[in-house]
PDB file of C-alpha atoms in Angstrom:
ATOM      1  CA  UNK A   1       0.000   0.000   0.000  1.00 42.00           C
ATOM      2  CA  UNK A   2       2.958   2.277  -0.311  1.00 41.00           C
ATOM      3  CA  UNK A   3       5.758   3.478   1.937  1.00 39.00           C
ATOM      4  CA  UNK A   4       5.068   4.609   5.458  1.00 40.00           C
ATOM      5  CA  UNK A   5       1.948   2.488   5.964  1.00 42.00           C
ATOM      6  CA  UNK A   6       2.374   0.816   9.292  1.00 43.00           C
ATOM      7  CA  UNK A   7       0.511  -2.118  10.719  1.00 43.00           C
ATOM      8  CA  UNK A   8       0.279  -2.100  14.494  1.00 43.00           C
ATOM      9  CA  UNK A   9      -1.006  -4.804  16.820  1.00 44.00           C
ATOM     10  CA  UNK A  10      -2.345  -3.843  20.229  1.00 42.00           C
ATOM     11  CA  UNK A  11      -0.756  -6.623  22.232  1.00 41.00           C
ATOM     12  CA  UNK A  12       2.735  -6.130  20.853  1.00 35.00           C
ATOM     13  CA  UNK A  13       3.257  -2.850  22.676  1.00 34.00           C
ATOM     14  CA  UNK A  14       2.504  -3.368  26.317  1.00 33.00           C
ATOM     15  CA  UNK A  15      -1.247  -3.776  26.136  1.00 36.00           C
ATOM     16  CA  UNK A  16      -1.881  -6.676  28.475  1.00 35.00           C
ATOM     17  CA  UNK A  17      -3.893  -9.674  27.363  1.00 35.00           C
ATOM     18  CA  UNK A  18      -5.495 -10.528  30.685  1.00 34.00           C
ATOM     19  CA  UNK A  19      -8.564  -8.278  30.728  1.00 37.00           C
ATOM     20  CA  UNK A  20     -11.805  -8.482  32.634  1.00 39.00           C
ATOM     21  CA  UNK A  21     -13.488  -9.528  29.388  1.00 43.00           C
ATOM     22  CA  UNK A  22     -11.387 -12.681  29.148  1.00 41.00           C
ATOM     23  CA  UNK A  23     -13.360 -15.903  29.652  1.00 46.00           C
ATOM     24  CA  UNK A  24     -13.699 -16.775  33.328  1.00 55.00           C
ATOM     25  CA  UNK A  25     -12.954 -20.308  34.483  1.00 66.00           C
ATOM     26  CA  UNK A  26     -16.266 -22.109  35.004  1.00 79.00           C
ATOM     27  CA  UNK A  27     -14.745 -25.615  34.865  1.00 83.00           C
ATOM     28  CA  UNK A  28     -15.790 -26.418  38.439  1.00 85.00           C
ATOM     29  CA  UNK A  29     -19.318 -25.102  37.825  1.00 86.00           C
ATOM     30  CA  UNK A  30     -19.657 -27.274  34.705  1.00 88.00           C
ATOM     31  CA  UNK A  31     -18.348 -30.360  36.526  1.00 90.00           C
ATOM     32  CA  UNK A  32     -20.782 -29.913  39.431  1.00 90.00           C
ATOM     33  CA  UNK A  33     -23.660 -29.181  37.040  1.00 89.00           C
ATOM     34  CA  UNK A  34     -23.006 -32.284  34.927  1.00 91.00           C
ATOM     35  CA  UNK A  35     -22.760 -34.603  37.958  1.00 93.00           C
ATOM     36  CA  UNK A  36     -25.874 -33.199  39.680  1.00 91.00           C
ATOM     37  CA  UNK A  37     -28.020 -33.245  36.550  1.00 90.00           C
ATOM     38  CA  UNK A  38     -26.887 -36.694  35.402  1.00 92.00           C
ATOM     39  CA  UNK A  39     -27.856 -38.067  38.822  1.00 93.00           C
ATOM     40  CA  UNK A  40     -31.224 -36.332  38.639  1.00 90.00           C
ATOM     41  CA  UNK A  41     -31.928 -37.715  35.138  1.00 89.00           C
ATOM     42  CA  UNK A  42     -31.465 -41.269  36.480  1.00 91.00           C
ATOM     43  CA  UNK A  43     -33.712 -40.613  39.523  1.00 90.00           C
ATOM     44  CA  UNK A  44     -36.400 -38.894  37.436  1.00 86.00           C
ATOM     45  CA  UNK A  45     -36.490 -41.609  34.759  1.00 85.00           C
ATOM     46  CA  UNK A  46     -36.747 -44.364  37.406  1.00 89.00           C
ATOM     47  CA  UNK A  47     -39.545 -42.470  39.174  1.00 85.00           C
ATOM     48  CA  UNK A  48     -41.355 -42.056  35.865  1.00 77.00           C
ATOM     49  CA  UNK A  49     -41.282 -45.797  35.196  1.00 79.00           C
ATOM     50  CA  UNK A  50     -42.243 -46.675  38.782  1.00 80.00           C
ATOM     51  CA  UNK A  51     -45.250 -44.334  38.931  1.00 74.00           C
ATOM     52  CA  UNK A  52     -46.277 -44.593  35.280  1.00 66.00           C
ATOM     53  CA  UNK A  53     -45.690 -40.906  34.628  1.00 69.00           C
ATOM     54  CA  UNK A  54     -44.878 -40.074  31.028  1.00 66.00           C
ATOM     55  CA  UNK A  55     -44.443 -36.443  32.118  1.00 66.00           C
ATOM     56  CA  UNK A  56     -41.496 -37.390  34.343  1.00 73.00           C
ATOM     57  CA  UNK A  57     -39.981 -39.639  31.668  1.00 73.00           C
ATOM     58  CA  UNK A  58     -40.321 -36.879  29.054  1.00 70.00           C
ATOM     59  CA  UNK A  59     -38.764 -34.342  31.438  1.00 73.00           C
ATOM     60  CA  UNK A  60     -35.922 -36.775  32.152  1.00 78.00           C
ATOM     61  CA  UNK A  61     -35.233 -36.834  28.407  1.00 72.00           C
ATOM     62  CA  UNK A  62     -35.281 -33.037  28.378  1.00 72.00           C
ATOM     63  CA  UNK A  63     -32.851 -32.947  31.316  1.00 79.00           C
ATOM     64  CA  UNK A  64     -30.600 -35.399  29.487  1.00 80.00           C
ATOM     65  CA  UNK A  65     -30.397 -32.882  26.613  1.00 75.00           C
ATOM     66  CA  UNK A  66     -29.385 -30.285  29.208  1.00 79.00           C
ATOM     67  CA  UNK A  67     -26.537 -32.485  30.419  1.00 86.00           C
ATOM     68  CA  UNK A  68     -25.398 -32.671  26.802  1.00 82.00           C
ATOM     69  CA  UNK A  69     -25.655 -28.884  26.471  1.00 80.00           C
ATOM     70  CA  UNK A  70     -23.567 -28.414  29.621  1.00 86.00           C
ATOM     71  CA  UNK A  71     -20.910 -30.731  28.190  1.00 88.00           C
ATOM     72  CA  UNK A  72     -20.908 -28.762  24.904  1.00 85.00           C
ATOM     73  CA  UNK A  73     -20.584 -25.426  26.717  1.00 83.00           C
ATOM     74  CA  UNK A  74     -17.863 -26.848  28.962  1.00 87.00           C
ATOM     75  CA  UNK A  75     -15.925 -28.159  25.978  1.00 87.00           C
ATOM     76  CA  UNK A  76     -16.183 -24.779  24.255  1.00 85.00           C
ATOM     77  CA  UNK A  77     -14.921 -22.937  27.344  1.00 82.00           C
ATOM     78  CA  UNK A  78     -11.886 -25.258  27.410  1.00 86.00           C
ATOM     79  CA  UNK A  79     -11.246 -24.864  23.669  1.00 87.00           C
ATOM     80  CA  UNK A  80     -11.472 -21.060  23.970  1.00 82.00           C
ATOM     81  CA  UNK A  81      -8.378 -21.118  26.177  1.00 84.00           C
ATOM     82  CA  UNK A  82      -6.255 -23.050  23.660  1.00 88.00           C
ATOM     83  CA  UNK A  83      -3.277 -21.064  22.322  1.00 91.00           C
ATOM     84  CA  UNK A  84      -3.147 -19.965  18.658  1.00 90.00           C
ATOM     85  CA  UNK A  85      -1.586 -22.255  16.058  1.00 92.00           C
ATOM     86  CA  UNK A  86      -0.420 -21.913  12.472  1.00 94.00           C
ATOM     87  CA  UNK A  87      -3.820 -23.261  11.360  1.00 93.00           C
ATOM     88  CA  UNK A  88      -6.034 -21.445  13.903  1.00 92.00           C
ATOM     89  CA  UNK A  89      -4.256 -18.123  14.296  1.00 89.00           C
ATOM     90  CA  UNK A  90      -6.906 -16.789  16.696  1.00 86.00           C
ATOM     91  CA  UNK A  91      -6.903 -20.009  18.664  1.00 89.00           C
ATOM     92  CA  UNK A  92     -10.293 -21.672  19.103  1.00 91.00           C
ATOM     93  CA  UNK A  93     -12.016 -18.745  20.807  1.00 86.00           C
ATOM     94  CA  UNK A  94     -14.971 -18.709  18.431  1.00 89.00           C
ATOM     95  CA  UNK A  95     -15.930 -22.252  19.507  1.00 89.00           C
ATOM     96  CA  UNK A  96     -17.826 -20.530  22.336  1.00 83.00           C
ATOM     97  CA  UNK A  97     -20.047 -18.842  19.700  1.00 87.00           C
ATOM     98  CA  UNK A  98     -20.737 -22.199  18.036  1.00 88.00           C
ATOM     99  CA  UNK A  99     -21.589 -23.706  21.440  1.00 85.00           C
ATOM    100  CA  UNK A 100     -24.087 -20.916  22.138  1.00 82.00           C
ATOM    101  CA  UNK A 101     -25.765 -21.614  18.769  1.00 88.00           C
ATOM    102  CA  UNK A 102     -25.878 -25.373  19.387  1.00 86.00           C
ATOM    103  CA  UNK A 103     -27.298 -24.864  22.879  1.00 80.00           C
ATOM    104  CA  UNK A 104     -30.015 -22.538  21.574  1.00 83.00           C
ATOM    105  CA  UNK A 105     -30.885 -25.124  18.917  1.00 85.00           C
ATOM    106  CA  UNK A 106     -30.977 -27.914  21.545  1.00 81.00           C
ATOM    107  CA  UNK A 107     -33.292 -25.827  23.734  1.00 78.00           C
ATOM    108  CA  UNK A 108     -35.651 -25.200  20.808  1.00 84.00           C
ATOM    109  CA  UNK A 109     -35.660 -28.905  19.906  1.00 83.00           C
ATOM    110  CA  UNK A 110     -36.407 -29.844  23.516  1.00 77.00           C
ATOM    111  CA  UNK A 111     -39.208 -27.250  23.608  1.00 80.00           C
ATOM    112  CA  UNK A 112     -40.607 -28.689  20.373  1.00 84.00           C
ATOM    113  CA  UNK A 113     -40.673 -32.197  21.838  1.00 79.00           C
ATOM    114  CA  UNK A 114     -42.346 -30.946  25.031  1.00 76.00           C
ATOM    115  CA  UNK A 115     -44.933 -28.997  22.994  1.00 82.00           C
ATOM    116  CA  UNK A 116     -45.866 -32.075  20.945  1.00 84.00           C
ATOM    117  CA  UNK A 117     -46.220 -34.206  24.082  1.00 76.00           C
ATOM    118  CA  UNK A 118     -48.200 -31.445  25.811  1.00 77.00           C
ATOM    119  CA  UNK A 119     -50.582 -31.015  22.860  1.00 82.00           C
ATOM    120  CA  UNK A 120     -51.336 -34.741  22.884  1.00 79.00           C
ATOM    121  CA  UNK A 121     -52.046 -34.669  26.620  1.00 75.00           C
ATOM    122  CA  UNK A 122     -54.211 -31.569  26.237  1.00 79.00           C
ATOM    123  CA  UNK A 123     -56.635 -33.403  23.924  1.00 80.00           C
ATOM    124  CA  UNK A 124     -56.502 -36.677  25.858  1.00 77.00           C
ATOM    125  CA  UNK A 125     -55.534 -36.003  29.498  1.00 72.00           C
ATOM    126  CA  UNK A 126     -54.164 -39.049  31.306  1.00 70.00           C
ATOM    127  CA  UNK A 127     -54.492 -39.739  35.043  1.00 72.00           C
ATOM    128  CA  UNK A 128     -51.348 -38.890  36.990  1.00 70.00           C
ATOM    129  CA  UNK A 129     -50.125 -39.450  40.546  1.00 75.00           C
ATOM    130  CA  UNK A 130     -49.559 -35.903  41.786  1.00 81.00           C
ATOM    131  CA  UNK A 131     -47.790 -36.808  45.046  1.00 85.00           C
ATOM    132  CA  UNK A 132     -44.663 -38.566  43.700  1.00 83.00           C
ATOM    133  CA  UNK A 133     -44.522 -36.177  40.719  1.00 80.00           C
ATOM    134  CA  UNK A 134     -44.469 -33.153  43.049  1.00 87.00           C
ATOM    135  CA  UNK A 135     -41.685 -34.668  45.158  1.00 90.00           C
ATOM    136  CA  UNK A 136     -39.463 -35.458  42.175  1.00 88.00           C
ATOM    137  CA  UNK A 137     -40.160 -32.077  40.570  1.00 86.00           C
ATOM    138  CA  UNK A 138     -39.322 -30.388  43.886  1.00 91.00           C
ATOM    139  CA  UNK A 139     -35.922 -32.092  43.842  1.00 91.00           C
ATOM    140  CA  UNK A 140     -35.543 -30.821  40.256  1.00 89.00           C
ATOM    141  CA  UNK A 141     -36.158 -27.225  41.360  1.00 91.00           C
ATOM    142  CA  UNK A 142     -33.373 -27.465  43.954  1.00 92.00           C
ATOM    143  CA  UNK A 143     -30.834 -29.101  41.624  1.00 91.00           C
ATOM    144  CA  UNK A 144     -31.507 -26.900  38.602  1.00 89.00           C
ATOM    145  CA  UNK A 145     -31.601 -23.664  40.603  1.00 92.00           C
ATOM    146  CA  UNK A 146     -28.347 -24.596  42.367  1.00 91.00           C
ATOM    147  CA  UNK A 147     -26.714 -25.335  39.008  1.00 89.00           C
ATOM    148  CA  UNK A 148     -28.018 -22.077  37.486  1.00 90.00           C
ATOM    149  CA  UNK A 149     -26.580 -20.086  40.416  1.00 90.00           C
ATOM    150  CA  UNK A 150     -23.130 -21.495  39.584  1.00 87.00           C
ATOM    151  CA  UNK A 151     -23.315 -19.686  36.213  1.00 87.00           C
ATOM    152  CA  UNK A 152     -25.170 -16.560  37.349  1.00 84.00           C
ATOM    153  CA  UNK A 153     -22.133 -14.279  37.638  1.00 80.00           C
ATOM    154  CA  UNK A 154     -21.047 -14.997  34.052  1.00 75.00           C
ATOM    155  CA  UNK A 155     -24.419 -14.813  32.294  1.00 71.00           C
ATOM    156  CA  UNK A 156     -24.121 -11.161  31.190  1.00 73.00           C
ATOM    157  CA  UNK A 157     -20.534 -11.181  29.956  1.00 69.00           C
ATOM    158  CA  UNK A 158     -20.437 -14.506  28.108  1.00 76.00           C
ATOM    159  CA  UNK A 159     -23.133 -15.805  25.749  1.00 74.00           C
ATOM    160  CA  UNK A 160     -21.900 -19.377  26.220  1.00 75.00           C
ATOM    161  CA  UNK A 161     -22.327 -19.151  30.001  1.00 82.00           C
ATOM    162  CA  UNK A 162     -25.677 -17.409  29.457  1.00 81.00           C
ATOM    163  CA  UNK A 163     -26.787 -20.445  27.444  1.00 79.00           C
ATOM    164  CA  UNK A 164     -25.891 -22.794  30.308  1.00 82.00           C
ATOM    165  CA  UNK A 165     -27.625 -20.480  32.798  1.00 86.00           C
ATOM    166  CA  UNK A 166     -30.793 -20.329  30.651  1.00 82.00           C
ATOM    167  CA  UNK A 167     -30.872 -24.116  30.323  1.00 78.00           C
ATOM    168  CA  UNK A 168     -30.785 -24.579  34.086  1.00 86.00           C
ATOM    169  CA  UNK A 169     -33.275 -21.791  34.858  1.00 86.00           C
ATOM    170  CA  UNK A 170     -35.590 -23.211  32.180  1.00 81.00           C
ATOM    171  CA  UNK A 171     -35.456 -26.597  33.885  1.00 81.00           C
ATOM    172  CA  UNK A 172     -36.102 -25.037  37.300  1.00 86.00           C
ATOM    173  CA  UNK A 173     -39.133 -23.248  35.820  1.00 83.00           C
ATOM    174  CA  UNK A 174     -40.421 -26.489  34.284  1.00 78.00           C
ATOM    175  CA  UNK A 175     -40.018 -28.284  37.611  1.00 82.00           C
ATOM    176  CA  UNK A 176     -41.796 -25.444  39.468  1.00 85.00           C
ATOM    177  CA  UNK A 177     -44.627 -25.622  36.953  1.00 80.00           C
ATOM    178  CA  UNK A 178     -44.901 -29.383  37.484  1.00 79.00           C
ATOM    179  CA  UNK A 179     -45.122 -28.884  41.269  1.00 85.00           C
ATOM    180  CA  UNK A 180     -47.878 -26.261  40.904  1.00 83.00           C
ATOM    181  CA  UNK A 181     -49.731 -28.401  38.379  1.00 81.00           C
ATOM    182  CA  UNK A 182     -49.404 -31.451  40.639  1.00 83.00           C
ATOM    183  CA  UNK A 183     -50.835 -29.525  43.581  1.00 88.00           C
ATOM    184  CA  UNK A 184     -53.773 -28.206  41.527  1.00 87.00           C
ATOM    185  CA  UNK A 185     -54.506 -31.690  40.152  1.00 84.00           C
ATOM    186  CA  UNK A 186     -54.357 -33.080  43.688  1.00 87.00           C
ATOM    187  CA  UNK A 187     -56.850 -30.435  44.890  1.00 88.00           C
ATOM    188  CA  UNK A 188     -59.245 -30.486  41.900  1.00 88.00           C
ATOM    189  CA  UNK A 189     -58.721 -33.824  40.143  1.00 82.00           C
ATOM    190  CA  UNK A 190     -58.554 -32.040  36.768  1.00 82.00           C
ATOM    191  CA  UNK A 191     -55.777 -33.656  34.720  1.00 75.00           C
ATOM    192  CA  UNK A 192     -55.872 -31.025  31.939  1.00 79.00           C
ATOM    193  CA  UNK A 193     -54.115 -28.583  34.286  1.00 78.00           C
ATOM    194  CA  UNK A 194     -50.788 -30.368  33.668  1.00 72.00           C
ATOM    195  CA  UNK A 195     -50.571 -29.796  29.866  1.00 75.00           C
ATOM    196  CA  UNK A 196     -51.900 -26.214  30.129  1.00 79.00           C
ATOM    197  CA  UNK A 197     -49.183 -25.391  32.679  1.00 75.00           C
ATOM    198  CA  UNK A 198     -46.590 -26.961  30.384  1.00 73.00           C
ATOM    199  CA  UNK A 199     -47.657 -24.777  27.442  1.00 79.00           C
ATOM    200  CA  UNK A 200     -47.290 -21.597  29.537  1.00 77.00           C
ATOM    201  CA  UNK A 201     -43.801 -22.651  30.650  1.00 73.00           C
ATOM    202  CA  UNK A 202     -42.797 -23.536  27.077  1.00 77.00           C
ATOM    203  CA  UNK A 203     -43.843 -20.069  25.865  1.00 79.00           C
ATOM    204  CA  UNK A 204     -41.772 -18.341  28.580  1.00 72.00           C
ATOM    205  CA  UNK A 205     -38.673 -20.456  27.879  1.00 74.00           C
ATOM    206  CA  UNK A 206     -39.053 -20.016  24.099  1.00 81.00           C
ATOM    207  CA  UNK A 207     -38.879 -16.218  24.451  1.00 77.00           C
ATOM    208  CA  UNK A 208     -35.519 -16.408  26.264  1.00 73.00           C
ATOM    209  CA  UNK A 209     -34.186 -19.060  23.902  1.00 79.00           C
ATOM    210  CA  UNK A 210     -35.039 -16.979  20.839  1.00 85.00           C
ATOM    211  CA  UNK A 211     -32.932 -14.144  22.238  1.00 81.00           C
ATOM    212  CA  UNK A 212     -30.006 -16.514  22.809  1.00 80.00           C
ATOM    213  CA  UNK A 213     -30.261 -17.923  19.264  1.00 87.00           C
ATOM    214  CA  UNK A 214     -30.549 -14.449  17.714  1.00 89.00           C
ATOM    215  CA  UNK A 215     -27.499 -13.161  19.620  1.00 87.00           C
ATOM    216  CA  UNK A 216     -25.372 -16.211  18.784  1.00 87.00           C
ATOM    217  CA  UNK A 217     -26.266 -16.011  15.061  1.00 91.00           C
ATOM    218  CA  UNK A 218     -25.321 -12.314  15.013  1.00 92.00           C
ATOM    219  CA  UNK A 219     -21.979 -13.208  16.585  1.00 90.00           C
ATOM    220  CA  UNK A 220     -21.409 -15.986  14.041  1.00 90.00           C
ATOM    221  CA  UNK A 221     -22.055 -13.435  11.261  1.00 93.00           C
ATOM    222  CA  UNK A 222     -19.389 -11.128  12.809  1.00 92.00           C
ATOM    223  CA  UNK A 223     -21.878  -8.390  13.713  1.00 93.00           C
ATOM    224  CA  UNK A 224     -20.665  -5.489  15.850  1.00 94.00           C
ATOM    225  CA  UNK A 225     -21.476  -6.480  19.468  1.00 90.00           C
ATOM    226  CA  UNK A 226     -24.641  -4.826  20.809  1.00 87.00           C
ATOM    227  CA  UNK A 227     -22.710  -3.059  23.573  1.00 87.00           C
ATOM    228  CA  UNK A 228     -20.535  -1.193  21.026  1.00 93.00           C
ATOM    229  CA  UNK A 229     -21.663   1.733  18.863  1.00 94.00           C
ATOM    230  CA  UNK A 230     -19.672   1.639  15.601  1.00 95.00           C
ATOM    231  CA  UNK A 231     -20.302   5.350  14.972  1.00 95.00           C
ATOM    232  CA  UNK A 232     -18.842   6.285  18.357  1.00 95.00           C
ATOM    233  CA  UNK A 233     -15.741   4.165  17.717  1.00 96.00           C
ATOM    234  CA  UNK A 234     -15.308   5.806  14.301  1.00 95.00           C
ATOM    235  CA  UNK A 235     -15.718   9.262  15.860  1.00 95.00           C
ATOM    236  CA  UNK A 236     -13.199   8.411  18.586  1.00 94.00           C
ATOM    237  CA  UNK A 237     -10.597   7.429  15.995  1.00 95.00           C
ATOM    238  CA  UNK A 238     -11.418  10.358  13.667  1.00 94.00           C
ATOM    239  CA  UNK A 239     -10.900  12.910  16.431  1.00 93.00           C
ATOM    240  CA  UNK A 240      -7.387  11.741  17.276  1.00 93.00           C
ATOM    241  CA  UNK A 241      -4.709  14.414  16.608  1.00 92.00           C
ATOM    242  CA  UNK A 242      -3.255  14.149  13.103  1.00 92.00           C
ATOM    243  CA  UNK A 243      -5.994  11.830  11.805  1.00 93.00           C
ATOM    244  CA  UNK A 244      -7.743  13.075   8.638  1.00 91.00           C
ATOM    245  CA  UNK A 245      -9.911  10.049   8.006  1.00 91.00           C
ATOM    246  CA  UNK A 246     -10.830   6.495   9.013  1.00 93.00           C
ATOM    247  CA  UNK A 247     -11.685   3.644   6.674  1.00 92.00           C
ATOM    248  CA  UNK A 248     -11.754  -0.158   6.528  1.00 90.00           C
ATOM    249  CA  UNK A 249     -13.107  -0.144  10.099  1.00 94.00           C
ATOM    250  CA  UNK A 250     -14.251  -3.570  11.274  1.00 94.00           C
ATOM    251  CA  UNK A 251     -15.447  -4.586  14.743  1.00 96.00           C
ATOM    252  CA  UNK A 252     -16.401  -8.181  15.444  1.00 95.00           C
ATOM    253  CA  UNK A 253     -16.603 -10.779  18.235  1.00 92.00           C
ATOM    254  CA  UNK A 254     -13.649 -13.162  18.424  1.00 89.00           C
ATOM    255  CA  UNK A 255     -15.541 -15.190  21.021  1.00 85.00           C
ATOM    256  CA  UNK A 256     -18.495 -14.759  23.359  1.00 80.00           C
ATOM    257  CA  UNK A 257     -16.272 -12.584  25.601  1.00 80.00           C
ATOM    258  CA  UNK A 258     -13.673 -10.854  23.384  1.00 87.00           C
ATOM    259  CA  UNK A 259     -13.956  -8.210  20.661  1.00 92.00           C
ATOM    260  CA  UNK A 260     -11.513  -7.384  17.865  1.00 94.00           C
ATOM    261  CA  UNK A 261     -11.070  -4.295  15.697  1.00 96.00           C
ATOM    262  CA  UNK A 262      -9.130  -3.356  12.574  1.00 94.00           C
ATOM    263  CA  UNK A 263      -8.941   0.137  11.089  1.00 94.00           C
ATOM    264  CA  UNK A 264      -6.920   2.244   8.642  1.00 93.00           C
ATOM    265  CA  UNK A 265      -6.118   5.795   9.812  1.00 94.00           C
ATOM    266  CA  UNK A 266      -5.190   8.516   7.286  1.00 93.00           C
ATOM    267  CA  UNK A 267      -2.346  10.586   8.794  1.00 92.00           C
ATOM    268  CA  UNK A 268      -0.684  12.902   6.228  1.00 91.00           C
ATOM    269  CA  UNK A 269       1.955  13.823   8.789  1.00 88.00           C
ATOM    270  CA  UNK A 270       3.215  10.254   8.867  1.00 86.00           C
ATOM    271  CA  UNK A 271       3.502   7.599  11.521  1.00 87.00           C
ATOM    272  CA  UNK A 272       3.389   9.269  14.980  1.00 88.00           C
ATOM    273  CA  UNK A 273       5.172   6.454  16.817  1.00 89.00           C
ATOM    274  CA  UNK A 274       4.361   3.491  19.002  1.00 91.00           C
ATOM    275  CA  UNK A 275       3.237   5.593  21.998  1.00 92.00           C
ATOM    276  CA  UNK A 276       0.383   7.008  19.895  1.00 93.00           C
ATOM    277  CA  UNK A 277      -0.721   3.511  18.859  1.00 93.00           C
ATOM    278  CA  UNK A 278      -0.451   2.228  22.412  1.00 93.00           C
ATOM    279  CA  UNK A 279      -2.699   5.085  23.567  1.00 93.00           C
ATOM    280  CA  UNK A 280      -5.308   4.207  20.924  1.00 94.00           C
ATOM    281  CA  UNK A 281      -5.484   0.569  22.016  1.00 93.00           C
ATOM    282  CA  UNK A 282      -5.800   1.598  25.674  1.00 93.00           C
ATOM    283  CA  UNK A 283      -8.648   3.991  24.845  1.00 93.00           C
ATOM    284  CA  UNK A 284     -10.455   1.387  22.736  1.00 95.00           C
ATOM    285  CA  UNK A 285     -10.194  -1.098  25.570  1.00 93.00           C
ATOM    286  CA  UNK A 286     -11.324   1.195  28.373  1.00 92.00           C
ATOM    287  CA  UNK A 287     -14.068   3.035  26.454  1.00 93.00           C
ATOM    288  CA  UNK A 288     -15.505   0.202  24.345  1.00 93.00           C
ATOM    289  CA  UNK A 289     -14.181  -3.061  25.801  1.00 90.00           C
ATOM    290  CA  UNK A 290     -12.237  -3.842  22.592  1.00 93.00           C
ATOM    291  CA  UNK A 291      -9.269  -6.009  23.590  1.00 88.00           C
ATOM    292  CA  UNK A 292      -7.685  -6.924  20.272  1.00 92.00           C
ATOM    293  CA  UNK A 293      -7.016  -3.877  18.052  1.00 93.00           C
ATOM    294  CA  UNK A 294      -5.005  -3.706  14.841  1.00 93.00           C
ATOM    295  CA  UNK A 295      -4.343  -0.200  13.451  1.00 94.00           C
ATOM    296  CA  UNK A 296      -2.802   0.641  10.075  1.00 92.00           C
ATOM    297  CA  UNK A 297      -1.397   4.133   9.399  1.00 92.00           C
ATOM    298  CA  UNK A 298      -1.575   5.559   5.854  1.00 91.00           C
ATOM    299  CA  UNK A 299      -0.536   8.884   4.267  1.00 87.00           C
ATOM    300  CA  UNK A 300      -3.152   8.963   1.528  1.00 80.00           C
ATOM    301  CA  UNK A 301      -6.538   7.198   1.358  1.00 73.00           C
ATOM    302  CA  UNK A 302      -6.429   7.053  -2.449  1.00 73.00           C
ATOM    303  CA  UNK A 303      -3.422   4.733  -2.287  1.00 71.00           C
ATOM    304  CA  UNK A 304      -5.423   2.116  -0.347  1.00 78.00           C
ATOM    305  CA  UNK A 305      -7.563  -0.364  -2.284  1.00 73.00           C
ATOM    306  CA  UNK A 306      -9.840  -0.610   0.768  1.00 73.00           C
ATOM    307  CA  UNK A 307     -10.523   3.112   1.221  1.00 68.00           C
ATOM    308  CA  UNK A 308     -14.148   2.722   0.086  1.00 70.00           C
ATOM    309  CA  UNK A 309     -16.240   1.475   3.038  1.00 67.00           C
ATOM    310  CA  UNK A 310     -18.297  -0.598   0.589  1.00 66.00           C
ATOM    311  CA  UNK A 311     -15.213  -2.731  -0.127  1.00 64.00           C
ATOM    312  CA  UNK A 312     -14.129  -5.502   2.230  1.00 62.00           C
TER     313      UNK A 312
END
């Protein structure tokens, strides 16, 4: 692109890599969650067979899908910490985005299965034993809520952890609904209460799951994270001393916790030095939470084939 055009990487000049946006270690939380929920699946399935409750057996299948989702999220959190290689130069950070998508899809599939089962029961209610069902569902509330609490602190900063949190809270809500339905059936003898309660719970969970799926798809398509205003970033760079223009600006998620940026700055006065570039990366990090910035300095926009923002 001509002489004097300098490519600068944020981490090469004293900008530390260990930021608050880095993925937290939830390995212990995943391990506890997997063990607790696997044990509950076995107990719930056995109770379903013993008391002839298809609702418990169906919910055990749903909980089994949650164990799988926890394992997927756990695997992604481990992969995200792998160092870069010559093949995967960013490491495997984006595996956390894929995990969030898979978990959203699993939740929707589980909701679909529950909806089909619920619709069948709505038109032909079957007699149930509310007592044992309420006891088992009560245990489910405790286990799922406890597991969800393990992920609560990371649910806002990491979409992958948010997926795990939503799975567990969804299960706790289902179990709470089963307890309420069991109590109402016990008091009134009306078996249709169970499927109606299930449909309400499914609708609530579906709303949260749709948000998770939408956010993970946007990340997979390299959309600017919702918390960052591209116009404000552009203005921040444009107002730097000596900068006459900004082009080829790209902001995208490297993972569910880290954001990257590349930009070309037009500086007719020439390269201002590493201190200037270091200051830019610090400002981008502190103002916008962008950890991984790459800045290129150019004398003249016309000399750059990427000067038109419509070209990528």
